[in-house]
Amino acid sequence: MGNCQAAEAATVVIHHPGNKIERIYHPVSVNEIMTSNPGHYIALVLTSPTLKNQHGMPLKQLKLLKPDDTLLIGHVYRLISFEDVMKEFAAKKCAKLGKLLKERGGIGVGMELKRKDLPNASDLKPKLNPKSGNCSSVIKVIINNKKT
């Protein structure tokens, strides 16, 4: 009668894109994994005990690790492509820009604009789409409205 569940818990689990799961039975550096998987970052999967998603399941968050960090036994990690990381950063930046524009009524290049200074300030609202990952249309509208 073996204790195989204890052996499975004593692994570093890495979820690859494409649903491949890699198990490593000793601590390993993030740099080693990133070197063997170019174009990918390593993230620690954190489960929030208090936050829930729309289905009532615990919310999972990812924390990007530095190359000099060590993957520890008993933790679950995920490989994330460079493109996915950049999309997430762009979406967060766009959401911040949208919030700032909403609060201040618009920002030009080095100059704040009031809502009354914009001819069609209501046109800005539909263009704020943080999920698109592209804020250039918002910035273009502000610059174009500033010139007129």
mmCIF file with all atom_site columns, N, CA and C in Angstrom, residues 37-66:
data_model
loop_
_atom_site.group_PDB
_atom_site.id
_atom_site.type_symbol
_atom_site.label_atom_id
_atom_site.label_alt_id
_atom_site.label_comp_id
_atom_site.label_asym_id
_atom_site.label_entity_id
_atom_site.label_seq_id
_atom_site.pdbx_PDB_ins_code
_atom_site.Cartn_x
_atom_site.Cartn_y
_atom_site.Cartn_z
_atom_site.occupancy
_atom_site.B_iso_or_equiv
_atom_site.pdbx_formal_charge
_atom_site.auth_seq_id
_atom_site.auth_comp_id
_atom_site.auth_asym_id
_atom_site.auth_atom_id
_atom_site.pdbx_PDB_model_num
ATOM 1  N N  . ASN A 1 37 ? 11.694  27.348 -22.602 1.00 0.00 ? 37 ASN A N  1
ATOM 2  C CA . ASN A 1 37 ? 10.432  27.760 -23.237 1.00 0.00 ? 37 ASN A CA 1
ATOM 3  C C  . ASN A 1 37 ? 10.549  29.223 -23.663 1.00 0.00 ? 37 ASN A C  1
ATOM 4  N N  . PRO A 1 38 ? 11.304  29.509 -24.732 1.00 0.00 ? 38 PRO A N  1
ATOM 5  C CA . PRO A 1 38 ? 11.504  30.905 -25.132 1.00 0.00 ? 38 PRO A CA 1
ATOM 6  C C  . PRO A 1 38 ? 10.184  31.586 -25.490 1.00 0.00 ? 38 PRO A C  1
ATOM 7  N N  . GLY A 1 39 ? 10.109  32.872 -25.159 1.00 0.00 ? 39 GLY A N  1
ATOM 8  C CA . GLY A 1 39 ? 8.907   33.647 -25.455 1.00 0.00 ? 39 GLY A CA 1
ATOM 9  C C  . GLY A 1 39 ? 7.807   33.493 -24.424 1.00 0.00 ? 39 GLY A C  1
ATOM 10 N N  . HIS A 1 40 ? 8.129   32.868 -23.281 1.00 0.00 ? 40 HIS A N  1
ATOM 11 C CA . HIS A 1 40 ? 7.128   32.652 -22.241 1.00 0.00 ? 40 HIS A CA 1
ATOM 12 C C  . HIS A 1 40 ? 7.627   33.162 -20.892 1.00 0.00 ? 40 HIS A C  1
ATOM 13 N N  . TYR A 1 41 ? 6.683   33.589 -20.077 1.00 0.00 ? 41 TYR A N  1
ATOM 14 C CA . TYR A 1 41 ? 6.942   33.957 -18.690 1.00 0.00 ? 41 TYR A CA 1
ATOM 15 C C  . TYR A 1 41 ? 6.354   32.884 -17.789 1.00 0.00 ? 41 TYR A C  1
ATOM 16 N N  . ILE A 1 42 ? 6.792   32.869 -16.531 1.00 0.00 ? 42 ILE A N  1
ATOM 17 C CA . ILE A 1 42 ? 6.250   31.948 -15.535 1.00 0.00 ? 42 ILE A CA 1
ATOM 18 C C  . ILE A 1 42 ? 5.433   32.770 -14.543 1.00 0.00 ? 42 ILE A C  1
ATOM 19 N N  . ALA A 1 43 ? 4.246   32.273 -14.228 1.00 0.00 ? 43 ALA A N  1
ATOM 20 C CA . ALA A 1 43 ? 3.390   32.949 -13.252 1.00 0.00 ? 43 ALA A CA 1
ATOM 21 C C  . ALA A 1 43 ? 2.948   31.951 -12.197 1.00 0.00 ? 43 ALA A C  1
ATOM 22 N N  . LEU A 1 44 ? 2.923   32.404 -10.958 1.00 0.00 ? 44 LEU A N  1
ATOM 23 C CA . LEU A 1 44 ? 2.406   31.612 -9.849  1.00 0.00 ? 44 LEU A CA 1
ATOM 24 C C  . LEU A 1 44 ? 0.891   31.748 -9.850  1.00 0.00 ? 44 LEU A C  1
ATOM 25 N N  . VAL A 1 45 ? 0.185   30.625 -9.766  1.00 0.00 ? 45 VAL A N  1
ATOM 26 C CA . VAL A 1 45 ? -1.277  30.640 -9.726  1.00 0.00 ? 45 VAL A CA 1
ATOM 27 C C  . VAL A 1 45 ? -1.704  30.813 -8.273  1.00 0.00 ? 45 VAL A C  1
ATOM 28 N N  . LEU A 1 46 ? -2.400  31.909 -7.991  1.00 0.00 ? 46 LEU A N  1
ATOM 29 C CA . LEU A 1 46 ? -2.887  32.203 -6.644  1.00 0.00 ? 46 LEU A CA 1
ATOM 30 C C  . LEU A 1 46 ? -4.406  32.100 -6.639  1.00 0.00 ? 46 LEU A C  1
ATOM 31 N N  . THR A 1 47 ? -4.947  31.387 -5.666  1.00 0.00 ? 47 THR A N  1
ATOM 32 C CA . THR A 1 47 ? -6.396  31.267 -5.521  1.00 0.00 ? 47 THR A CA 1
ATOM 33 C C  . THR A 1 47 ? -6.833  32.141 -4.359  1.00 0.00 ? 47 THR A C  1
ATOM 34 N N  . SER A 1 48 ? -7.752  33.050 -4.634  1.00 0.00 ? 48 SER A N  1
ATOM 35 C CA . SER A 1 48 ? -8.236  33.963 -3.602  1.00 0.00 ? 48 SER A CA 1
ATOM 36 C C  . SER A 1 48 ? -9.297  33.278 -2.751  1.00 0.00 ? 48 SER A C  1
ATOM 37 N N  . PRO A 1 49 ? -9.124  33.261 -1.426  1.00 0.00 ? 49 PRO A N  1
ATOM 38 C CA . PRO A 1 49 ? -10.132 32.629 -0.565  1.00 0.00 ? 49 PRO A CA 1
ATOM 39 C C  . PRO A 1 49 ? -11.402 33.467 -0.426  1.00 0.00 ? 49 PRO A C  1
ATOM 40 N N  . THR A 1 50 ? -11.304 34.772 -0.693  1.00 0.00 ? 50 THR A N  1
ATOM 41 C CA . THR A 1 50 ? -12.463 35.644 -0.493  1.00 0.00 ? 50 THR A CA 1
ATOM 42 C C  . THR A 1 50 ? -13.146 36.059 -1.793  1.00 0.00 ? 50 THR A C  1
ATOM 43 N N  . LEU A 1 51 ? -12.372 36.294 -2.858  1.00 0.00 ? 51 LEU A N  1
ATOM 44 C CA . LEU A 1 51 ? -12.957 36.741 -4.119  1.00 0.00 ? 51 LEU A CA 1
ATOM 45 C C  . LEU A 1 51 ? -13.512 35.561 -4.905  1.00 0.00 ? 51 LEU A C  1
ATOM 46 N N  . LYS A 1 52 ? -14.682 35.753 -5.502  1.00 0.00 ? 52 LYS A N  1
ATOM 47 C CA . LYS A 1 52 ? -15.334 34.703 -6.294  1.00 0.00 ? 52 LYS A CA 1
ATOM 48 C C  . LYS A 1 52 ? -15.627 35.239 -7.689  1.00 0.00 ? 52 LYS A C  1
ATOM 49 N N  . ASN A 1 53 ? -15.633 34.340 -8.693  1.00 0.00 ? 53 ASN A N  1
ATOM 50 C CA . ASN A 1 53 ? -16.014 34.749 -10.038 1.00 0.00 ? 53 ASN A CA 1
ATOM 51 C C  . ASN A 1 53 ? -17.527 34.696 -10.185 1.00 0.00 ? 53 ASN A C  1
ATOM 52 N N  . GLN A 1 54 ? -18.045 34.935 -11.398 1.00 0.00 ? 54 GLN A N  1
ATOM 53 C CA . GLN A 1 54 ? -19.499 34.985 -11.595 1.00 0.00 ? 54 GLN A CA 1
ATOM 54 C C  . GLN A 1 54 ? -20.175 33.642 -11.364 1.00 0.00 ? 54 GLN A C  1
ATOM 55 N N  . HIS A 1 55 ? -19.426 32.543 -11.378 1.00 0.00 ? 55 HIS A N  1
ATOM 56 C CA . HIS A 1 55 ? -19.997 31.214 -11.140 1.00 0.00 ? 55 HIS A CA 1
ATOM 57 C C  . HIS A 1 55 ? -19.860 30.778 -9.681  1.00 0.00 ? 55 HIS A C  1
ATOM 58 N N  . GLY A 1 56 ? -19.333 31.653 -8.829  1.00 0.00 ? 56 GLY A N  1
ATOM 59 C CA . GLY A 1 56 ? -19.180 31.335 -7.414  1.00 0.00 ? 56 GLY A CA 1
ATOM 60 C C  . GLY A 1 56 ? -17.909 30.567 -7.083  1.00 0.00 ? 56 GLY A C  1
ATOM 61 N N  . MET A 1 57 ? -17.056 30.345 -8.079  1.00 0.00 ? 57 MET A N  1
ATOM 62 C CA . MET A 1 57 ? -15.795 29.632 -7.859  1.00 0.00 ? 57 MET A CA 1
ATOM 63 C C  . MET A 1 57 ? -14.745 30.626 -7.358  1.00 0.00 ? 57 MET A C  1
ATOM 64 N N  . PRO A 1 58 ? -13.762 30.149 -6.580  1.00 0.00 ? 58 PRO A N  1
ATOM 65 C CA . PRO A 1 58 ? -12.695 31.049 -6.123  1.00 0.00 ? 58 PRO A CA 1
ATOM 66 C C  . PRO A 1 58 ? -11.958 31.661 -7.315  1.00 0.00 ? 58 PRO A C  1
ATOM 67 N N  . LEU A 1 59 ? -11.670 32.942 -7.222  1.00 0.00 ? 59 LEU A N  1
ATOM 68 C CA . LEU A 1 59 ? -10.999 33.667 -8.287  1.00 0.00 ? 59 LEU A CA 1
ATOM 69 C C  . LEU A 1 59 ? -9.518  33.302 -8.298  1.00 0.00 ? 59 LEU A C  1
ATOM 70 N N  . LYS A 1 60 ? -8.998  32.971 -9.485  1.00 0.00 ? 60 LYS A N  1
ATOM 71 C CA . LYS A 1 60 ? -7.577  32.654 -9.619  1.00 0.00 ? 60 LYS A CA 1
ATOM 72 C C  . LYS A 1 60 ? -6.871  33.839 -10.245 1.00 0.00 ? 60 LYS A C  1
ATOM 73 N N  . GLN A 1 61 ? -5.728  34.188 -9.665  1.00 0.00 ? 61 GLN A N  1
ATOM 74 C CA . GLN A 1 61 ? -4.925  35.283 -10.173 1.00 0.00 ? 61 GLN A CA 1
ATOM 75 C C  . GLN A 1 61 ? -3.536  34.755 -10.475 1.00 0.00 ? 61 GLN A C  1
ATOM 76 N N  . LEU A 1 62 ? -2.845  35.439 -11.376 1.00 0.00 ? 62 LEU A N  1
ATOM 77 C CA . LEU A 1 62 ? -1.493  35.049 -11.743 1.00 0.00 ? 62 LEU A CA 1
ATOM 78 C C  . LEU A 1 62 ? -0.517  36.128 -11.303 1.00 0.00 ? 62 LEU A C  1
ATOM 79 N N  . LYS A 1 63 ? 0.609   35.697 -10.730 1.00 0.00 ? 63 LYS A N  1
ATOM 80 C CA . LYS A 1 63 ? 1.657   36.625 -10.310 1.00 0.00 ? 63 LYS A CA 1
ATOM 81 C C  . LYS A 1 63 ? 2.904   36.285 -11.114 1.00 0.00 ? 63 LYS A C  1
ATOM 82 N N  . LEU A 1 64 ? 3.345   37.218 -11.960 1.00 0.00 ? 64 LEU A N  1
ATOM 83 C CA . LEU A 1 64 ? 4.543   36.982 -12.761 1.00 0.00 ? 64 LEU A CA 1
ATOM 84 C C  . LEU A 1 64 ? 5.767   36.889 -11.858 1.00 0.00 ? 64 LEU A C  1
ATOM 85 N N  . LEU A 1 65 ? 6.643   35.948 -12.184 1.00 0.00 ? 65 LEU A N  1
ATOM 86 C CA . LEU A 1 65 ? 7.853   35.736 -11.388 1.00 0.00 ? 65 LEU A CA 1
ATOM 87 C C  . LEU A 1 65 ? 9.070   36.271 -12.120 1.00 0.00 ? 65 LEU A C  1
ATOM 88 N N  . LYS A 1 66 ? 10.074  36.660 -11.357 1.00 0.00 ? 66 LYS A N  1
ATOM 89 C CA . LYS A 1 66 ? 11.330  37.143 -11.922 1.00 0.00 ? 66 LYS A CA 1
ATOM 90 C C  . LYS A 1 66 ? 12.205  35.949 -12.286 1.00 0.00 ? 66 LYS A C  1
#
